[in-house]
Every structure is written in structure tokens, then in C-alpha cells.
Amino acid sequence: DIQMTQSPTSLSASVGDRVTITCRASQSITTYLNWYQQKPGKAPKLLIYAASNLQGGVSSRFSGSGSGTDFTLTISSLQPEDFATYYCQQSYRTPITFGQGTRLDI
Amino acid sequence: EVQLVESGGGLVQPGGSLRLSCAASGFTFSGSWMYWVRQAPGKGLEWVSRIDTDGTSITYADSVKGRFTISRDNAKSTLFLQMNSLRTEDTAVYYCARVLGWADYWGQGTLVTVSS
């Protein structure tokens, strides 16, 4: 199975900060990497697909980059609604696997 | 508008069975691969199963293989998850999601609690 490791697992930041979350795959997944945001009690929401493509309707302050084994999600200027948990997910091969999540707190 | 609505969750004893449903609307269900993903209380996301458009290609997580069965009824735009031999560790919110290589739409989830 492909293991997905996110860092950090938790992060404290302030409104207006630039934040970067890292995701590392245990083997190359080319660009089969997706990012999701989840708020408490809600379903996950797709932010970025195929490593760097912004899902429709998602703010342009979110961006993704990377290929192979190393990927990043960047939030350019944190807004109050961005405080949530973020997950990476590989869709290169089954079993589909998620990172353990990064909780972003104020 | 794309909508996915799960149902069928509830409280069941260990060893019992449940059948989850996911009613889809607002898109061509018969042309979409689908996932089930679960989330145990306070934990992260765990992929459970995937099905292709006509049910001929199906994969499962090792943790549910042999106990859970994914299926679909394209005429009724509905996805199913038959869960047998349930264990306490299957307690989770179960989500269905549409797949385009990535899960772009998710349902609101249905809670399954396995407890005596």
C-alpha cells in the first residue's frame, strides 16, 4: 500500500498568514494527489485535484504543487473560514489512501 | 445540482449486518465511478471501496474485504454498501462520493455504530 504522510499534523496560525502543508507519498504517484478540507461535522470538500488544479468554486488563495513523492498545499492569506482539517489523498493505485490530516487552528 | 444522500445507518450489535444506500441526483450516475469512505469518531478518513460505472470493477480495503459488498442500481441512481459481520471498529460515519479520479462530490454521511 502507498503510505501518505502529512506534516505538520497540527498548526496554529493567524488570519492573513501564509501557510504550507506538506504531503509525502511512500512511492511515486506522479500527480495523482488530491487535497480536501473538512470542517467539524461536515463532509470533506475537494480543494485541489491532480496535484495543482483548483476545483471549481474554490478560492484562489489555495494552491497545490508537487509531483512524484512530495506535494504541498499552500494557503496564501488565511481567512477565518479556512480553519479546518486538511487531508491529502493518493488516487494512483488502490487501496486509495489518505494522509492522517493536518488540523489548522487559530 | 449534484446531490448524494446516504441512509441506512444506525446502531447494530457486533456480528450484525446493515445495508447503506446513497441516492444520487443532478448528474449522470450511470457514468460515474463511486467511493465509500468512512471516518471513525475523532479519526481521519479511510477509503472503504470503489465501484466502476457498471459494477464490473470493484475494489475493497483489506479491513472490510470479505465482509462488505459494494453495488449499484443505475436505473435507480443508487449506490449500496452491504455490511456483514460488523465489528466495533467499523463504527464510523460512512460517506459516499462521486469519483472523477478524485472525489469531487460527497454526501453528508450516515453514522454506523457497532456496539452491544
Short mmCIF file of C-alpha atoms in Angstrom, two decimals:
data_model
loop_
_atom_site.label_atom_id
_atom_site.label_comp_id
_atom_site.label_asym_id
_atom_site.label_seq_id
_atom_site.Cartn_x
_atom_site.Cartn_y
_atom_site.Cartn_z
CA ASP A 1 0.00 0.00 0.00
CA ILE A 2 1.07 3.59 -0.61
CA GLN A 3 1.52 5.47 2.66
CA MET A 4 0.73 9.17 2.76
CA THR A 5 2.43 11.25 5.44
CA GLN A 6 1.37 14.83 6.15
CA SER A 7 3.28 17.42 8.10
CA PRO A 8 2.67 19.07 10.36
CA THR A 9 -0.21 17.19 11.99
CA SER A 10 -1.36 20.40 13.64
CA LEU A 11 -0.65 24.02 13.02
CA SER A 12 -1.57 27.27 14.74
CA ALA A 13 -1.78 30.36 12.57
CA SER A 14 -3.46 33.73 12.33
CA VAL A 15 -5.73 35.43 9.83
CA GLY A 16 -3.60 36.76 7.00
CA ASP A 17 -0.78 34.23 7.45
CA ARG A 18 0.65 32.20 4.58
CA VAL A 19 0.51 28.50 5.43
CA THR A 20 2.07 25.46 3.76
CA ILE A 21 1.13 21.83 4.43
CA THR A 22 3.30 19.03 3.11
CA CYS A 23 2.31 15.54 1.97
CA ARG A 24 4.79 12.80 1.16
CA ALA A 25 3.99 9.52 -0.58
CA SER A 26 5.91 6.32 0.13
CA GLN A 27 6.44 5.82 -3.63
CA SER A 28 5.95 7.88 -6.74
CA ILE A 29 2.34 8.74 -7.51
CA THR A 30 3.18 11.16 -10.34
CA THR A 31 0.46 13.81 -9.90
CA TYR A 32 -2.34 11.58 -8.61
CA LEU A 33 -2.66 13.68 -5.48
CA ASN A 34 -5.75 15.46 -4.19
CA TRP A 35 -6.40 17.81 -1.26
CA TYR A 36 -9.56 18.05 0.83
CA GLN A 37 -10.78 20.40 3.54
CA GLN A 38 -13.03 19.17 6.32
CA LYS A 39 -14.82 21.18 8.97
CA PRO A 40 -16.26 19.58 12.12
CA GLY A 41 -19.43 17.61 11.46
CA LYS A 42 -19.22 18.18 7.71
CA ALA A 43 -18.24 16.09 4.71
CA PRO A 44 -14.83 16.65 3.12
CA LYS A 45 -14.65 19.23 0.36
CA LEU A 46 -12.35 18.88 -2.65
CA LEU A 47 -9.89 21.78 -2.96
CA ILE A 48 -7.15 20.65 -5.35
CA TYR A 49 -7.07 17.71 -7.76
CA ALA A 50 -4.21 16.19 -9.73
CA ALA A 51 -1.69 17.99 -7.51
CA SER A 52 -2.18 21.52 -8.78
CA ASN A 53 -5.64 22.01 -10.25
CA LEU A 54 -8.05 24.22 -8.34
CA GLN A 55 -11.53 22.75 -8.03
CA GLY A 56 -14.28 24.99 -9.36
CA GLY A 57 -15.66 27.42 -6.80
CA VAL A 58 -12.63 27.16 -4.51
CA SER A 59 -10.84 30.36 -3.56
CA SER A 60 -7.66 31.15 -5.49
CA ARG A 61 -5.81 31.64 -2.21
CA PHE A 62 -5.50 27.82 -2.22
CA SER A 63 -2.81 26.32 -4.43
CA GLY A 64 -1.11 22.97 -4.81
CA SER A 65 2.19 21.83 -6.21
CA GLY A 66 4.46 18.83 -6.48
CA SER A 67 4.91 15.57 -8.31
CA GLY A 68 6.42 12.18 -7.64
CA THR A 69 6.50 11.80 -3.87
CA ASP A 70 6.45 15.35 -2.46
CA PHE A 71 3.50 17.71 -2.54
CA THR A 72 2.41 20.95 -0.89
CA LEU A 73 -0.84 22.76 -0.23
CA THR A 74 -0.45 26.49 0.28
CA ILE A 75 -2.99 28.95 1.60
CA SER A 76 -1.76 32.39 0.64
CA SER A 77 -3.62 34.53 3.18
CA LEU A 78 -5.62 32.71 5.83
CA GLN A 79 -9.24 33.67 6.27
CA PRO A 80 -11.41 32.76 9.27
CA GLU A 81 -13.29 30.15 7.23
CA ASP A 82 -10.04 28.30 6.43
CA PHE A 83 -9.58 26.95 9.95
CA ALA A 84 -10.29 23.25 9.39
CA THR A 85 -8.56 19.91 8.91
CA TYR A 86 -6.83 19.21 5.61
CA TYR A 87 -6.20 15.80 4.05
CA CYS A 88 -4.14 14.68 1.10
CA GLN A 89 -5.19 11.57 -0.82
CA GLN A 90 -3.49 9.48 -3.49
CA SER A 91 -5.60 8.11 -6.32
CA TYR A 92 -2.70 6.46 -8.18
CA ARG A 93 -3.42 2.93 -7.04
CA THR A 94 -5.86 1.06 -4.85
CA PRO A 95 -6.12 0.89 -1.96
CA ILE A 96 -6.78 4.62 -2.10
CA THR A 97 -5.04 6.18 0.90
CA PHE A 98 -5.32 9.44 2.80
CA GLY A 99 -2.82 11.31 4.88
CA GLN A 100 -3.51 11.46 8.59
CA GLY A 101 -4.72 15.05 8.37
CA THR A 102 -3.43 18.48 9.35
CA ARG A 103 -5.53 20.42 11.83
CA LEU A 104 -5.25 24.16 11.27
CA ASP A 105 -6.18 26.19 14.35
CA ILE A 106 -6.18 29.83 15.22
CA GLU B 1 -27.21 20.49 -8.54
CA VAL B 2 -25.29 17.36 -7.60
CA GLN B 3 -26.70 15.65 -4.52
CA LEU B 4 -25.67 12.50 -2.70
CA VAL B 5 -27.82 11.40 0.21
CA GLU B 6 -26.78 8.46 2.38
CA SER B 7 -29.18 6.47 4.54
CA GLY B 8 -29.37 3.19 6.41
CA GLY B 9 -27.01 3.86 9.30
CA GLY B 10 -27.84 3.05 12.88
CA LEU B 11 -26.95 1.00 15.92
CA VAL B 12 -26.14 -2.67 15.38
CA GLN B 13 -24.62 -5.38 17.56
CA PRO B 14 -21.25 -6.92 16.77
CA GLY B 15 -21.68 -9.62 14.17
CA GLY B 16 -24.76 -7.94 12.75
CA SER B 17 -25.49 -6.51 9.31
CA LEU B 18 -26.54 -3.21 7.79
CA ARG B 19 -27.17 -2.00 4.26
CA LEU B 20 -26.29 1.57 3.43
CA SER B 21 -27.77 3.43 0.47
CA CYS B 22 -26.63 6.54 -1.36
CA ALA B 23 -29.22 8.23 -3.56
CA ALA B 24 -27.67 10.30 -6.32
CA SER B 25 -29.14 13.14 -8.37
CA GLY B 26 -28.04 16.05 -10.51
CA PHE B 27 -25.52 14.14 -12.61
CA THR B 28 -25.26 11.05 -14.82
CA PHE B 29 -24.94 8.42 -12.12
CA SER B 30 -24.50 5.57 -14.60
CA GLY B 31 -21.41 7.26 -15.99
CA SER B 32 -19.68 7.81 -12.65
CA TRP B 33 -17.38 5.69 -10.55
CA MET B 34 -18.22 5.88 -6.85
CA TYR B 35 -16.46 5.51 -3.50
CA TRP B 36 -17.45 4.69 0.04
CA VAL B 37 -15.20 6.42 2.59
CA ARG B 38 -15.56 6.23 6.37
CA GLN B 39 -14.42 8.22 9.35
CA ALA B 40 -14.29 6.78 12.85
CA PRO B 41 -15.11 9.22 15.66
CA GLY B 42 -12.27 11.71 16.06
CA LYS B 43 -10.16 9.97 13.40
CA GLY B 44 -9.11 10.56 9.83
CA LEU B 45 -10.60 9.47 6.53
CA GLU B 46 -10.41 5.82 5.46
CA TRP B 47 -11.28 4.65 1.96
CA VAL B 48 -13.57 1.60 2.03
CA SER B 49 -14.48 0.61 -1.51
CA ARG B 50 -14.71 1.71 -5.14
CA ILE B 51 -17.02 0.62 -7.96
CA ASP B 52 -16.88 1.41 -11.66
CA THR B 53 -19.79 2.53 -13.80
CA ASP B 54 -21.41 -0.88 -14.31
CA GLY B 55 -20.15 -2.78 -11.29
CA THR B 56 -17.64 -4.92 -13.15
CA SER B 57 -14.58 -3.43 -11.44
CA ILE B 58 -14.74 -3.37 -7.65
CA THR B 59 -12.02 -2.97 -5.03
CA TYR B 60 -12.07 -3.01 -1.24
CA ALA B 61 -9.85 -2.00 1.63
CA ASP B 62 -8.29 -5.04 3.32
CA SER B 63 -10.08 -4.07 6.54
CA VAL B 64 -13.51 -4.81 5.00
CA LYS B 65 -12.72 -7.39 2.30
CA GLY B 66 -14.94 -10.44 2.58
CA ARG B 67 -17.40 -8.67 4.89
CA PHE B 68 -18.62 -5.65 2.87
CA THR B 69 -20.12 -5.64 -0.63
CA ILE B 70 -20.49 -2.56 -2.79
CA SER B 71 -23.10 -2.50 -5.55
CA ARG B 72 -25.16 -0.09 -7.58
CA ASP B 73 -28.53 0.22 -9.31
CA ASN B 74 -28.03 2.59 -12.22
CA ALA B 75 -31.75 2.55 -13.05
CA LYS B 76 -32.44 3.99 -9.59
CA SER B 77 -29.26 6.11 -9.37
CA THR B 78 -28.41 4.45 -6.08
CA LEU B 79 -25.19 3.11 -4.58
CA PHE B 80 -25.21 0.47 -1.85
CA LEU B 81 -22.88 -0.92 0.79
CA GLN B 82 -23.88 -4.22 2.34
CA MET B 83 -22.02 -4.62 5.61
CA ASN B 84 -21.92 -8.05 7.27
CA SER B 85 -20.08 -9.44 10.30
CA LEU B 86 -19.79 -5.95 11.71
CA ARG B 87 -17.13 -5.22 14.31
CA THR B 88 -16.83 -2.45 16.87
CA GLU B 89 -14.00 -0.98 14.79
CA ASP B 90 -16.45 -0.44 11.90
CA THR B 91 -18.12 2.32 13.94
CA ALA B 92 -17.85 5.42 11.77
CA VAL B 93 -19.61 7.97 9.62
CA TYR B 94 -19.87 6.48 6.14
CA TYR B 95 -19.73 8.81 3.14
CA CYS B 96 -20.41 8.09 -0.49
CA ALA B 97 -18.58 10.18 -3.07
CA ARG B 98 -18.56 10.64 -6.83
CA VAL B 99 -15.20 9.85 -8.41
CA LEU B 100 -13.59 11.54 -11.38
CA GLY B 101 -10.16 10.24 -10.41
CA TRP B 102 -10.76 12.41 -7.37
CA ALA B 103 -13.82 12.61 -5.13
CA ASP B 104 -15.48 15.83 -6.19
CA TYR B 105 -18.87 15.47 -4.52
CA TRP B 106 -19.63 13.88 -1.16
CA GLY B 107 -22.80 13.06 0.72
CA GLN B 108 -23.45 14.28 4.25
CA GLY B 109 -22.66 10.87 5.73
CA THR B 110 -24.56 8.29 7.76
CA LEU B 111 -23.45 7.10 11.19
CA VAL B 112 -22.96 3.41 11.85
CA THR B 113 -22.46 2.41 15.47
CA VAL B 114 -21.47 -1.17 16.27
CA SER B 115 -21.94 -1.85 19.95
CA SER B 116 -23.51 -4.34 22.30
#
